[in-house]
Each structure stands twice: as C-alpha cells, then as structure tokens.
Amino acid sequence: MATPQRIIKAINEPYLLTSDDVQAFREDGYIHLAGVLPDAVLEYYEPIISKITQEHDPAAGVALEDKDLYGKAFIQLGNLWQHDAQVTELVFCKRLARLASELIGTQGVRLYHDQSLYKEPSGGITPWHVDQQYWPMDSSKNVTAWIPLQSTPVEMGPLCFGRGSHLKYIARDVKISDESERIIAQAIKKEKIIEIQVPYALGDVSFHSGWTLHRAGGNATEQPRKAHTIIYMDEQMRLKKRRSQNQENDRISWCGDTADGGVIDGPLTPILYRAD
Ligand SMILES: O=C(O)CCC(=O)C(=O)O
C-alpha cells in the first residue's frame, strides 16, 4: 500500500530553525527540537520499523540476562532503508535532512547510515561515549537525528547529553564500554560539564554532533524504548585514514570503494538534501 500523501508531505516540508537554534546547537553540541514529526507520521512508520527490527534482530532469542553490556543496552539494526521502501521515504526525507544540513552549516548532506535502537523492558544503560570515534570521517561536519518512536519519559532511557562536551576532546578513542562510562563520568565531574536529560514528547527529535558526549539510562518501564536514528554528514565528507579497527569496519560497511581522501559518495551514502 502506498504511503498517504499527507504523510509524504509532512516529512518533506521544512521545519524552520531560528538563528538561536543554530547557535545553540553549535555551542551545546546538540539540540532537542519539539514537534518535528507529527503524531500521524510516527504512528504510520513505527509499526513498519518495529516489524523489521524484530524480524532482523541479530540477537533474536537471546534472553536479556544472557546478553553483554552492549546487547543489554539495545537491539541494534543498521540501514533499515535497504529493507523497506517506506522506511526509505522517512530516512531520505527532506525535513530531517534539511535540519541536519542547516545545523552543521553545509550546502548539503549525505546519508551515512540509519539504524533502529530498541531498549528492551528492563534494558540496561547506554554507556557514555562519542560516536565519531567509529567513523572514518575527515571533519566533524556530521550529526545524528535521534527519533524516539513513542513519547519517552526519563525512566524509559532517553538520550542524555554533556552540554558543550563536543569542544572538550574527552575520551575520543574509547569505544563504548564499561570503561567509557567510567572515564567519561569522571571527566564530566572534573570539567563541570552539565548533563541534560529530559523526556521526549512524541514528535520531538534531537540532533547531536559526532563528538558530543552522550549516554542513556536503562529502561525501567515494561514497554520497549523504540528509537530510530539517521546519521548525516557533509555532502563533501572525505574518507580519512582509519585509526582503529572500528573505523575500518565502518569503511567496509558504508563507504563502498571510496579511496582514502576521496568524497564518500558510494551507493549507500546518497545526497539527501542540498540547498538551492
Ligand atoms: O539510543 C541510545 O540509547 C543510544 C543512541 C546513540 O548513542 C546515538 O544515536 O548516537
């Protein structure tokens, strides 16, 4: 069944940012925007994303208590857009891509990848970490849209950000782990970084930079915390020499046959928005 036109229209029309919004994003390393996606959009796409996540859960059948720290944090599935044409509509939509481009200040943005991150009932914390240590990108012009698929009270484990931490060079080589949780929590105290954790209403979307410290609490509710994320990068983003196996794994997953130093413009990283 084709997606109703009112849904297609809602995900492609602009959401207007103020210059204060852009300044806040650049100073804080994140922004939490209200009412980015209408309820009807989330009610339409949530069951599709949930079905794909369930069907392709790489750890299906493993009990929560038998999972490691990462597995307890969330069920993770990458590039849902390749599974379903309707998810492609959402992941490729202009409303979110334009927001990403205006926040990071580029002429246009490409997709890096999308993923679903479902925290099971009683699921564990997402340890403090930075995203960009996984990405072989030669600049910090990237941003993740975090899109909860239900209203998300604090006890369900919404994202929590270290305000302004993208400018502090903390734990940039530490992969997400018990160690990253401990090291970053200590650094946050020492540097007096303010932690911002607030509930998300349905339709709220946050955007955070690749170097922003962030975590999420556990899910203390009996419902799954369903979230979808889309990672955008500058349309001119170049592939840098890898510093770790994680970055090499990302190159293999997302960067096609891009040569070192070249623009990452393979079939998995299409341009999603370009200002006229
Ligand atoms: O959803 C989560 O718990 C973590 C998400 C995250 O770290 C991210 O999207 O960068």
PDB file of C-alpha atoms and ligand atoms in Angstrom:
ATOM      1  CA  MET A   1       0.000   0.000   0.000  1.00  0.00           C
ATOM      2  CA  ALA A   2       1.360   3.430  -0.942  1.00  0.00           C
ATOM      3  CA  THR A   3       2.044   5.895   1.856  1.00  0.00           C
ATOM      4  CA  PRO A   4      -0.712   8.541   2.113  1.00  0.00           C
ATOM      5  CA  GLN A   5       0.240  11.872   0.538  1.00  0.00           C
ATOM      6  CA  ARG A   6      -0.365  13.779   3.798  1.00  0.00           C
ATOM      7  CA  ILE A   7       2.420  11.711   5.410  1.00  0.00           C
ATOM      8  CA  ILE A   8       4.796  12.266   2.491  1.00  0.00           C
ATOM      9  CA  LYS A   9       4.053  15.986   2.609  1.00  0.00           C
ATOM     10  CA  ALA A  10       4.616  16.197   6.384  1.00  0.00           C
ATOM     11  CA  ILE A  11       8.059  14.562   6.223  1.00  0.00           C
ATOM     12  CA  ASN A  12       9.267  16.715   3.371  1.00  0.00           C
ATOM     13  CA  GLU A  13       8.099  20.212   4.203  1.00  0.00           C
ATOM     14  CA  PRO A  14      10.603  22.454   6.004  1.00  0.00           C
ATOM     15  CA  TYR A  15      10.784  22.814   9.789  1.00  0.00           C
ATOM     16  CA  LEU A  16      12.057  26.315  10.303  1.00  0.00           C
ATOM     17  CA  LEU A  17      15.047  26.842  12.564  1.00  0.00           C
ATOM     18  CA  THR A  18      15.871  30.185  14.150  1.00  0.00           C
ATOM     19  CA  SER A  19      19.407  31.555  14.225  1.00  0.00           C
ATOM     20  CA  ASP A  20      19.280  30.996  18.016  1.00  0.00           C
ATOM     21  CA  ASP A  21      18.581  27.288  17.406  1.00  0.00           C
ATOM     22  CA  VAL A  22      21.607  27.007  15.140  1.00  0.00           C
ATOM     23  CA  GLN A  23      23.817  28.901  17.585  1.00  0.00           C
ATOM     24  CA  ALA A  24      22.613  26.729  20.489  1.00  0.00           C
ATOM     25  CA  PHE A  25      23.390  23.557  18.508  1.00  0.00           C
ATOM     26  CA  ARG A  26      26.896  24.754  17.719  1.00  0.00           C
ATOM     27  CA  GLU A  27      27.613  25.821  21.319  1.00  0.00           C
ATOM     28  CA  ASP A  28      25.941  22.878  23.070  1.00  0.00           C
ATOM     29  CA  GLY A  29      26.761  20.104  20.583  1.00  0.00           C
ATOM     30  CA  TYR A  30      23.124  19.037  20.452  1.00  0.00           C
ATOM     31  CA  ILE A  31      19.614  20.416  20.145  1.00  0.00           C
ATOM     32  CA  HIS A  32      16.270  18.959  21.220  1.00  0.00           C
ATOM     33  CA  LEU A  33      13.501  20.216  18.922  1.00  0.00           C
ATOM     34  CA  ALA A  34       9.805  19.861  19.727  1.00  0.00           C
ATOM     35  CA  GLY A  35       7.167  18.806  17.230  1.00  0.00           C
ATOM     36  CA  VAL A  36       9.463  17.907  14.348  1.00  0.00           C
ATOM     37  CA  LEU A  37       7.321  14.954  13.249  1.00  0.00           C
ATOM     38  CA  PRO A  38       3.524  14.932  13.552  1.00  0.00           C
ATOM     39  CA  ASP A  39       1.937  12.072  15.544  1.00  0.00           C
ATOM     40  CA  ALA A  40       0.432  10.651  12.335  1.00  0.00           C
ATOM     41  CA  VAL A  41       3.918  10.228  10.836  1.00  0.00           C
ATOM     42  CA  LEU A  42       5.212   8.313  13.849  1.00  0.00           C
ATOM     43  CA  GLU A  43       2.063   6.226  14.120  1.00  0.00           C
ATOM     44  CA  TYR A  44       2.496   5.308  10.454  1.00  0.00           C
ATOM     45  CA  TYR A  45       6.208   4.405  10.425  1.00  0.00           C
ATOM     46  CA  GLU A  46       6.608   2.939  13.940  1.00  0.00           C
ATOM     47  CA  PRO A  47       4.947  -0.434  13.197  1.00  0.00           C
ATOM     48  CA  ILE A  48       6.957  -0.794   9.979  1.00  0.00           C
ATOM     49  CA  ILE A  49      10.273  -0.073  11.728  1.00  0.00           C
ATOM     50  CA  SER A  50       9.333  -2.312  14.682  1.00  0.00           C
ATOM     51  CA  LYS A  51       8.457  -5.225  12.402  1.00  0.00           C
ATOM     52  CA  ILE A  52      11.757  -5.013  10.516  1.00  0.00           C
ATOM     53  CA  THR A  53      13.733  -4.637  13.745  1.00  0.00           C
ATOM     54  CA  GLN A  54      12.030  -7.680  15.213  1.00  0.00           C
ATOM     55  CA  GLU A  55      12.414  -9.787  12.080  1.00  0.00           C
ATOM     56  CA  HIS A  56      16.112  -8.990  11.676  1.00  0.00           C
ATOM     57  CA  ASP A  57      17.149  -8.710  15.330  1.00  0.00           C
ATOM     58  CA  PRO A  58      20.692 -10.109  15.209  1.00  0.00           C
ATOM     59  CA  ALA A  59      20.289 -11.393  18.808  1.00  0.00           C
ATOM     60  CA  ALA A  60      16.763 -12.793  18.461  1.00  0.00           C
ATOM     61  CA  GLY A  61      16.031 -15.493  21.031  1.00  0.00           C
ATOM     62  CA  VAL A  62      18.845 -14.476  23.432  1.00  0.00           C
ATOM     63  CA  ALA A  63      17.464 -13.616  26.893  1.00  0.00           C
ATOM     64  CA  LEU A  64      18.321 -10.120  28.193  1.00  0.00           C
ATOM     65  CA  GLU A  65      20.265 -11.560  31.161  1.00  0.00           C
ATOM     66  CA  ASP A  66      22.478 -13.565  28.799  1.00  0.00           C
ATOM     67  CA  LYS A  67      23.497 -10.523  26.743  1.00  0.00           C
ATOM     68  CA  ASP A  68      26.684  -8.493  27.200  1.00  0.00           C
ATOM     69  CA  LEU A  69      26.716  -4.790  28.169  1.00  0.00           C
ATOM     70  CA  TYR A  70      26.189  -3.666  24.564  1.00  0.00           C
ATOM     71  CA  GLY A  71      23.430  -6.211  23.943  1.00  0.00           C
ATOM     72  CA  LYS A  72      21.645  -5.206  27.144  1.00  0.00           C
ATOM     73  CA  ALA A  73      21.744  -1.554  26.049  1.00  0.00           C
ATOM     74  CA  PHE A  74      19.717  -2.092  22.899  1.00  0.00           C
ATOM     75  CA  ILE A  75      18.721  -4.198  19.933  1.00  0.00           C
ATOM     76  CA  GLN A  76      20.513  -2.557  17.002  1.00  0.00           C
ATOM     77  CA  LEU A  77      19.764  -2.949  13.319  1.00  0.00           C
ATOM     78  CA  GLY A  78      21.508  -0.924  10.603  1.00  0.00           C
ATOM     79  CA  ASN A  79      20.309   0.505   7.291  1.00  0.00           C
ATOM     80  CA  LEU A  80      16.616  -0.253   7.588  1.00  0.00           C
ATOM     81  CA  TRP A  81      16.089   1.816   4.447  1.00  0.00           C
ATOM     82  CA  GLN A  82      17.521  -1.057   2.437  1.00  0.00           C
ATOM     83  CA  HIS A  83      14.839  -3.391   3.827  1.00  0.00           C
ATOM     84  CA  ASP A  84      11.746  -1.395   3.011  1.00  0.00           C
ATOM     85  CA  ALA A  85      10.681   1.305   0.558  1.00  0.00           C
ATOM     86  CA  GLN A  86       8.529   3.042   3.154  1.00  0.00           C
ATOM     87  CA  VAL A  87      11.391   3.324   5.618  1.00  0.00           C
ATOM     88  CA  THR A  88      13.393   4.781   2.726  1.00  0.00           C
ATOM     89  CA  GLU A  89      10.820   7.594   2.494  1.00  0.00           C
ATOM     90  CA  LEU A  90      11.437   8.529   6.126  1.00  0.00           C
ATOM     91  CA  VAL A  91      15.220   8.104   6.075  1.00  0.00           C
ATOM     92  CA  PHE A  92      15.534  10.098   2.834  1.00  0.00           C
ATOM     93  CA  CYS A  93      13.003  12.767   3.823  1.00  0.00           C
ATOM     94  CA  LYS A  94      13.850  16.411   3.238  1.00  0.00           C
ATOM     95  CA  ARG A  95      12.526  17.752   6.536  1.00  0.00           C
ATOM     96  CA  LEU A  96      15.127  15.963   8.664  1.00  0.00           C
ATOM     97  CA  ALA A  97      17.959  16.198   6.115  1.00  0.00           C
ATOM     98  CA  ARG A  98      17.454  19.941   5.741  1.00  0.00           C
ATOM     99  CA  LEU A  99      17.542  20.368   9.527  1.00  0.00           C
ATOM    100  CA  ALA A 100      20.779  18.361   9.631  1.00  0.00           C
ATOM    101  CA  SER A 101      22.351  20.464   6.879  1.00  0.00           C
ATOM    102  CA  GLU A 102      21.354  23.792   8.429  1.00  0.00           C
ATOM    103  CA  LEU A 103      22.561  22.755  11.881  1.00  0.00           C
ATOM    104  CA  ILE A 104      26.007  21.679  10.696  1.00  0.00           C
ATOM    105  CA  GLY A 105      26.225  24.508   8.184  1.00  0.00           C
ATOM    106  CA  THR A 106      26.772  22.687   4.900  1.00  0.00           C
ATOM    107  CA  GLN A 107      25.451  23.183   1.390  1.00  0.00           C
ATOM    108  CA  GLY A 108      24.089  19.646   1.511  1.00  0.00           C
ATOM    109  CA  VAL A 109      24.151  16.385   3.436  1.00  0.00           C
ATOM    110  CA  ARG A 110      24.560  12.723   2.615  1.00  0.00           C
ATOM    111  CA  LEU A 111      23.263   9.740   4.493  1.00  0.00           C
ATOM    112  CA  TYR A 112      25.939   7.931   6.495  1.00  0.00           C
ATOM    113  CA  HIS A 113      23.524   5.288   7.755  1.00  0.00           C
ATOM    114  CA  ASP A 114      20.310   4.814   9.680  1.00  0.00           C
ATOM    115  CA  GLN A 115      19.615   2.365  12.470  1.00  0.00           C
ATOM    116  CA  SER A 116      16.987   1.293  14.951  1.00  0.00           C
ATOM    117  CA  LEU A 117      17.948   1.186  18.623  1.00  0.00           C
ATOM    118  CA  TYR A 118      15.366  -0.579  20.756  1.00  0.00           C
ATOM    119  CA  LYS A 119      15.926  -0.735  24.503  1.00  0.00           C
ATOM    120  CA  GLU A 120      14.034  -3.733  25.823  1.00  0.00           C
ATOM    121  CA  PRO A 121      11.926  -3.519  29.008  1.00  0.00           C
ATOM    122  CA  SER A 122      14.495  -3.604  31.858  1.00  0.00           C
ATOM    123  CA  GLY A 123      17.202  -2.976  29.211  1.00  0.00           C
ATOM    124  CA  GLY A 124      20.498  -1.585  30.505  1.00  0.00           C
ATOM    125  CA  ILE A 125      22.177   1.779  30.182  1.00  0.00           C
ATOM    126  CA  THR A 126      23.819   3.054  27.019  1.00  0.00           C
ATOM    127  CA  PRO A 127      27.276   3.940  28.400  1.00  0.00           C
ATOM    128  CA  TRP A 128      28.747   7.417  27.900  1.00  0.00           C
ATOM    129  CA  HIS A 129      30.513   7.602  24.538  1.00  0.00           C
ATOM    130  CA  VAL A 130      31.194   9.684  21.429  1.00  0.00           C
ATOM    131  CA  ASP A 131      30.037   8.453  18.036  1.00  0.00           C
ATOM    132  CA  GLN A 132      32.713   9.839  15.774  1.00  0.00           C
ATOM    133  CA  GLN A 133      35.433   7.547  17.087  1.00  0.00           C
ATOM    134  CA  TYR A 134      33.709   4.855  14.975  1.00  0.00           C
ATOM    135  CA  TRP A 135      33.548   6.960  11.814  1.00  0.00           C
ATOM    136  CA  PRO A 136      36.395   7.384   9.302  1.00  0.00           C
ATOM    137  CA  MET A 137      35.418  10.977   8.516  1.00  0.00           C
ATOM    138  CA  ASP A 138      37.913  13.781   8.000  1.00  0.00           C
ATOM    139  CA  SER A 139      35.793  16.531   9.582  1.00  0.00           C
ATOM    140  CA  SER A 140      33.257  16.945  12.363  1.00  0.00           C
ATOM    141  CA  LYS A 141      30.513  18.060   9.982  1.00  0.00           C
ATOM    142  CA  ASN A 142      28.153  15.255  10.871  1.00  0.00           C
ATOM    143  CA  VAL A 143      25.061  14.925  13.004  1.00  0.00           C
ATOM    144  CA  THR A 144      22.742  12.211  14.285  1.00  0.00           C
ATOM    145  CA  ALA A 145      18.980  12.677  14.390  1.00  0.00           C
ATOM    146  CA  TRP A 146      17.599  10.638  17.316  1.00  0.00           C
ATOM    147  CA  ILE A 147      13.932   9.933  16.704  1.00  0.00           C
ATOM    148  CA  PRO A 148      12.008   8.238  19.507  1.00  0.00           C
ATOM    149  CA  LEU A 149       9.002   6.361  18.164  1.00  0.00           C
ATOM    150  CA  GLN A 150       6.908   6.896  21.308  1.00  0.00           C
ATOM    151  CA  SER A 151       6.842   9.564  23.966  1.00  0.00           C
ATOM    152  CA  THR A 152       9.872   8.773  26.110  1.00  0.00           C
ATOM    153  CA  PRO A 153       9.845   9.621  29.807  1.00  0.00           C
ATOM    154  CA  VAL A 154      13.157   9.737  31.675  1.00  0.00           C
ATOM    155  CA  GLU A 155      12.575   6.273  33.175  1.00  0.00           C
ATOM    156  CA  MET A 156      12.469   4.791  29.651  1.00  0.00           C
ATOM    157  CA  GLY A 157      16.042   5.887  28.844  1.00  0.00           C
ATOM    158  CA  PRO A 158      16.017   8.909  26.509  1.00  0.00           C
ATOM    159  CA  LEU A 159      19.379  10.327  25.396  1.00  0.00           C
ATOM    160  CA  CYS A 160      21.329  12.426  27.882  1.00  0.00           C
ATOM    161  CA  PHE A 161      23.912  14.933  26.593  1.00  0.00           C
ATOM    162  CA  GLY A 162      27.004  16.551  28.074  1.00  0.00           C
ATOM    163  CA  ARG A 163      26.388  20.187  27.164  1.00  0.00           C
ATOM    164  CA  GLY A 164      29.279  21.704  25.206  1.00  0.00           C
ATOM    165  CA  SER A 165      31.289  18.470  25.503  1.00  0.00           C
ATOM    166  CA  HIS A 166      31.950  18.276  21.736  1.00  0.00           C
ATOM    167  CA  LEU A 167      34.561  21.003  22.233  1.00  0.00           C
ATOM    168  CA  LYS A 168      36.414  19.259  25.084  1.00  0.00           C
ATOM    169  CA  TYR A 169      38.350  16.368  23.464  1.00  0.00           C
ATOM    170  CA  ILE A 170      37.278  13.790  26.066  1.00  0.00           C
ATOM    171  CA  ALA A 171      37.591  10.003  25.511  1.00  0.00           C
ATOM    172  CA  ARG A 172      37.717  10.316  21.745  1.00  0.00           C
ATOM    173  CA  ASP A 173      39.441   6.959  21.359  1.00  0.00           C
ATOM    174  CA  VAL A 174      37.476   4.984  23.941  1.00  0.00           C
ATOM    175  CA  LYS A 175      34.917   2.633  22.494  1.00  0.00           C
ATOM    176  CA  ILE A 176      31.504   2.285  24.107  1.00  0.00           C
ATOM    177  CA  SER A 177      32.011   0.072  27.175  1.00  0.00           C
ATOM    178  CA  ASP A 178      32.071  -0.034  30.983  1.00  0.00           C
ATOM    179  CA  GLU A 179      35.353   1.835  30.621  1.00  0.00           C
ATOM    180  CA  SER A 180      33.833   4.672  28.555  1.00  0.00           C
ATOM    181  CA  GLU A 181      31.041   5.008  31.137  1.00  0.00           C
ATOM    182  CA  ARG A 182      33.564   5.289  33.981  1.00  0.00           C
ATOM    183  CA  ILE A 183      36.153   7.510  32.266  1.00  0.00           C
ATOM    184  CA  ILE A 184      33.618   9.947  30.834  1.00  0.00           C
ATOM    185  CA  ALA A 185      31.556  10.162  34.046  1.00  0.00           C
ATOM    186  CA  GLN A 186      34.762  11.148  35.891  1.00  0.00           C
ATOM    187  CA  ALA A 187      35.734  13.687  33.228  1.00  0.00           C
ATOM    188  CA  ILE A 188      32.260  15.231  33.285  1.00  0.00           C
ATOM    189  CA  LYS A 189      32.582  15.828  37.014  1.00  0.00           C
ATOM    190  CA  LYS A 190      36.094  17.179  36.723  1.00  0.00           C
ATOM    191  CA  GLU A 191      35.261  19.514  33.819  1.00  0.00           C
ATOM    192  CA  LYS A 192      31.924  20.536  35.381  1.00  0.00           C
ATOM    193  CA  ILE A 193      30.046  19.610  32.206  1.00  0.00           C
ATOM    194  CA  ILE A 194      26.294  19.904  32.643  1.00  0.00           C
ATOM    195  CA  GLU A 195      24.272  16.765  31.903  1.00  0.00           C
ATOM    196  CA  ILE A 196      20.975  17.348  30.152  1.00  0.00           C
ATOM    197  CA  GLN A 197      18.421  14.576  30.322  1.00  0.00           C
ATOM    198  CA  VAL A 198      14.801  15.421  29.622  1.00  0.00           C
ATOM    199  CA  PRO A 199      11.752  13.471  28.448  1.00  0.00           C
ATOM    200  CA  TYR A 200      10.857  13.462  24.745  1.00  0.00           C
ATOM    201  CA  ALA A 201       7.250  14.060  23.736  1.00  0.00           C
ATOM    202  CA  LEU A 202       6.017  12.201  20.671  1.00  0.00           C
ATOM    203  CA  GLY A 203       7.347  14.114  17.665  1.00  0.00           C
ATOM    204  CA  ASP A 204      10.413  15.547  19.414  1.00  0.00           C
ATOM    205  CA  VAL A 205      13.712  14.851  17.651  1.00  0.00           C
ATOM    206  CA  SER A 206      17.197  15.647  18.899  1.00  0.00           C
ATOM    207  CA  PHE A 207      20.322  16.215  16.825  1.00  0.00           C
ATOM    208  CA  HIS A 208      23.816  15.669  18.240  1.00  0.00           C
ATOM    209  CA  SER A 209      27.322  16.063  16.895  1.00  0.00           C
ATOM    210  CA  GLY A 210      29.687  13.144  16.478  1.00  0.00           C
ATOM    211  CA  TRP A 211      31.955  14.429  19.278  1.00  0.00           C
ATOM    212  CA  THR A 212      29.208  15.170  21.818  1.00  0.00           C
ATOM    213  CA  LEU A 213      29.364  13.013  24.941  1.00  0.00           C
ATOM    214  CA  HIS A 214      26.073  11.201  25.427  1.00  0.00           C
ATOM    215  CA  ARG A 215      24.528   8.215  27.164  1.00  0.00           C
ATOM    216  CA  ALA A 216      21.077   6.884  28.030  1.00  0.00           C
ATOM    217  CA  GLY A 217      19.698   5.494  31.265  1.00  0.00           C
ATOM    218  CA  GLY A 218      18.228   1.985  31.429  1.00  0.00           C
ATOM    219  CA  ASN A 219      14.630   1.291  30.510  1.00  0.00           C
ATOM    220  CA  ALA A 220      12.815   0.900  33.826  1.00  0.00           C
ATOM    221  CA  THR A 221       9.407   0.547  32.169  1.00  0.00           C
ATOM    222  CA  GLU A 222       7.613  -2.511  30.856  1.00  0.00           C
ATOM    223  CA  GLN A 223       7.476  -1.155  27.304  1.00  0.00           C
ATOM    224  CA  PRO A 224      10.326  -1.195  24.783  1.00  0.00           C
ATOM    225  CA  ARG A 225      12.017   2.148  24.150  1.00  0.00           C
ATOM    226  CA  LYS A 226      11.879   2.325  20.386  1.00  0.00           C
ATOM    227  CA  ALA A 227      14.167   4.778  18.631  1.00  0.00           C
ATOM    228  CA  HIS A 228      15.311   5.286  15.093  1.00  0.00           C
ATOM    229  CA  THR A 229      18.403   7.286  14.190  1.00  0.00           C
ATOM    230  CA  ILE A 230      19.669   8.807  10.987  1.00  0.00           C
ATOM    231  CA  ILE A 231      23.295   9.857  10.699  1.00  0.00           C
ATOM    232  CA  TYR A 232      24.058  12.630   8.214  1.00  0.00           C
ATOM    233  CA  MET A 233      27.379  14.005   7.010  1.00  0.00           C
ATOM    234  CA  ASP A 234      28.570  16.874   4.872  1.00  0.00           C
ATOM    235  CA  GLU A 235      27.984  16.065   1.209  1.00  0.00           C
ATOM    236  CA  GLN A 236      31.742  16.760   0.777  1.00  0.00           C
ATOM    237  CA  MET A 237      32.850  14.445   3.599  1.00  0.00           C
ATOM    238  CA  ARG A 238      36.134  12.713   2.798  1.00  0.00           C
ATOM    239  CA  LEU A 239      37.397   9.324   3.903  1.00  0.00           C
ATOM    240  CA  LYS A 240      40.262   9.652   6.339  1.00  0.00           C
ATOM    241  CA  LYS A 241      42.947   7.096   7.195  1.00  0.00           C
ATOM    242  CA  ARG A 242      41.499   4.709   9.759  1.00  0.00           C
ATOM    243  CA  ARG A 243      42.717   4.974  13.371  1.00  0.00           C
ATOM    244  CA  SER A 244      41.087   1.780  14.618  1.00  0.00           C
ATOM    245  CA  GLN A 245      39.524  -1.496  13.548  1.00  0.00           C
ATOM    246  CA  ASN A 246      36.101   0.053  14.313  1.00  0.00           C
ATOM    247  CA  GLN A 247      36.743   2.747  11.712  1.00  0.00           C
ATOM    248  CA  GLU A 248      37.912   0.152   9.211  1.00  0.00           C
ATOM    249  CA  ASN A 249      34.735  -1.861   9.868  1.00  0.00           C
ATOM    250  CA  ASP A 250      32.667   1.266   9.183  1.00  0.00           C
ATOM    251  CA  ARG A 251      34.567   1.923   5.966  1.00  0.00           C
ATOM    252  CA  ILE A 252      33.775  -1.603   4.804  1.00  0.00           C
ATOM    253  CA  SER A 253      30.111  -1.295   5.827  1.00  0.00           C
ATOM    254  CA  TRP A 254      29.254   2.115   4.438  1.00  0.00           C
ATOM    255  CA  CYS A 255      31.949   3.660   2.279  1.00  0.00           C
ATOM    256  CA  GLY A 256      31.898   1.427  -0.812  1.00  0.00           C
ATOM    257  CA  ASP A 257      35.091   1.702  -2.851  1.00  0.00           C
ATOM    258  CA  THR A 258      35.900   5.297  -1.822  1.00  0.00           C
ATOM    259  CA  ALA A 259      39.669   5.822  -1.916  1.00  0.00           C
ATOM    260  CA  ASP A 260      41.470   7.355   1.067  1.00  0.00           C
ATOM    261  CA  GLY A 261      40.975  11.129   0.905  1.00  0.00           C
ATOM    262  CA  GLY A 262      38.062  10.841  -1.541  1.00  0.00           C
ATOM    263  CA  VAL A 263      34.499  12.061  -1.037  1.00  0.00           C
ATOM    264  CA  ILE A 264      32.397   9.267   0.489  1.00  0.00           C
ATOM    265  CA  ASP A 265      29.930   9.095  -2.367  1.00  0.00           C
ATOM    266  CA  GLY A 266      29.142   5.394  -2.768  1.00  0.00           C
ATOM    267  CA  PRO A 267      25.713   3.859  -3.361  1.00  0.00           C
ATOM    268  CA  LEU A 268      24.980   3.718   0.395  1.00  0.00           C
ATOM    269  CA  THR A 269      25.708   7.404   1.002  1.00  0.00           C
ATOM    270  CA  PRO A 270      23.388   9.360  -1.316  1.00  0.00           C
ATOM    271  CA  ILE A 271      22.898  13.112  -1.038  1.00  0.00           C
ATOM    272  CA  LEU A 272      19.612  13.643   0.829  1.00  0.00           C
ATOM    273  CA  TYR A 273      19.414  17.428   0.775  1.00  0.00           C
ATOM    274  CA  ARG A 274      21.134  20.300  -0.974  1.00  0.00           C
ATOM    275  CA  ALA A 275      20.214  23.957  -0.549  1.00  0.00           C
ATOM    276  CA  ASP A 276      19.306  25.668  -3.838  1.00  0.00           C
TER     277      ASP A 276
HETATM  278  O1  LIG B   1      19.606   5.137  21.757  1.00  0.00           O
HETATM  279  C1  LIG B   1      20.544   5.001  22.538  1.00  0.00           C
HETATM  280  O2  LIG B   1      20.414   4.515  23.677  1.00  0.00           O
HETATM  281  C2  LIG B   1      21.913   5.443  22.136  1.00  0.00           C
HETATM  282  C3  LIG B   1      21.914   6.186  20.857  1.00  0.00           C
HETATM  283  C4  LIG B   1      23.208   6.787  20.496  1.00  0.00           C
HETATM  284  O3  LIG B   1      24.180   6.705  21.194  1.00  0.00           O
HETATM  285  C5  LIG B   1      23.296   7.537  19.248  1.00  0.00           C
HETATM  286  O4  LIG B   1      22.315   7.577  18.480  1.00  0.00           O
HETATM  287  O5  LIG B   1      24.359   8.131  18.974  1.00  0.00           O
END
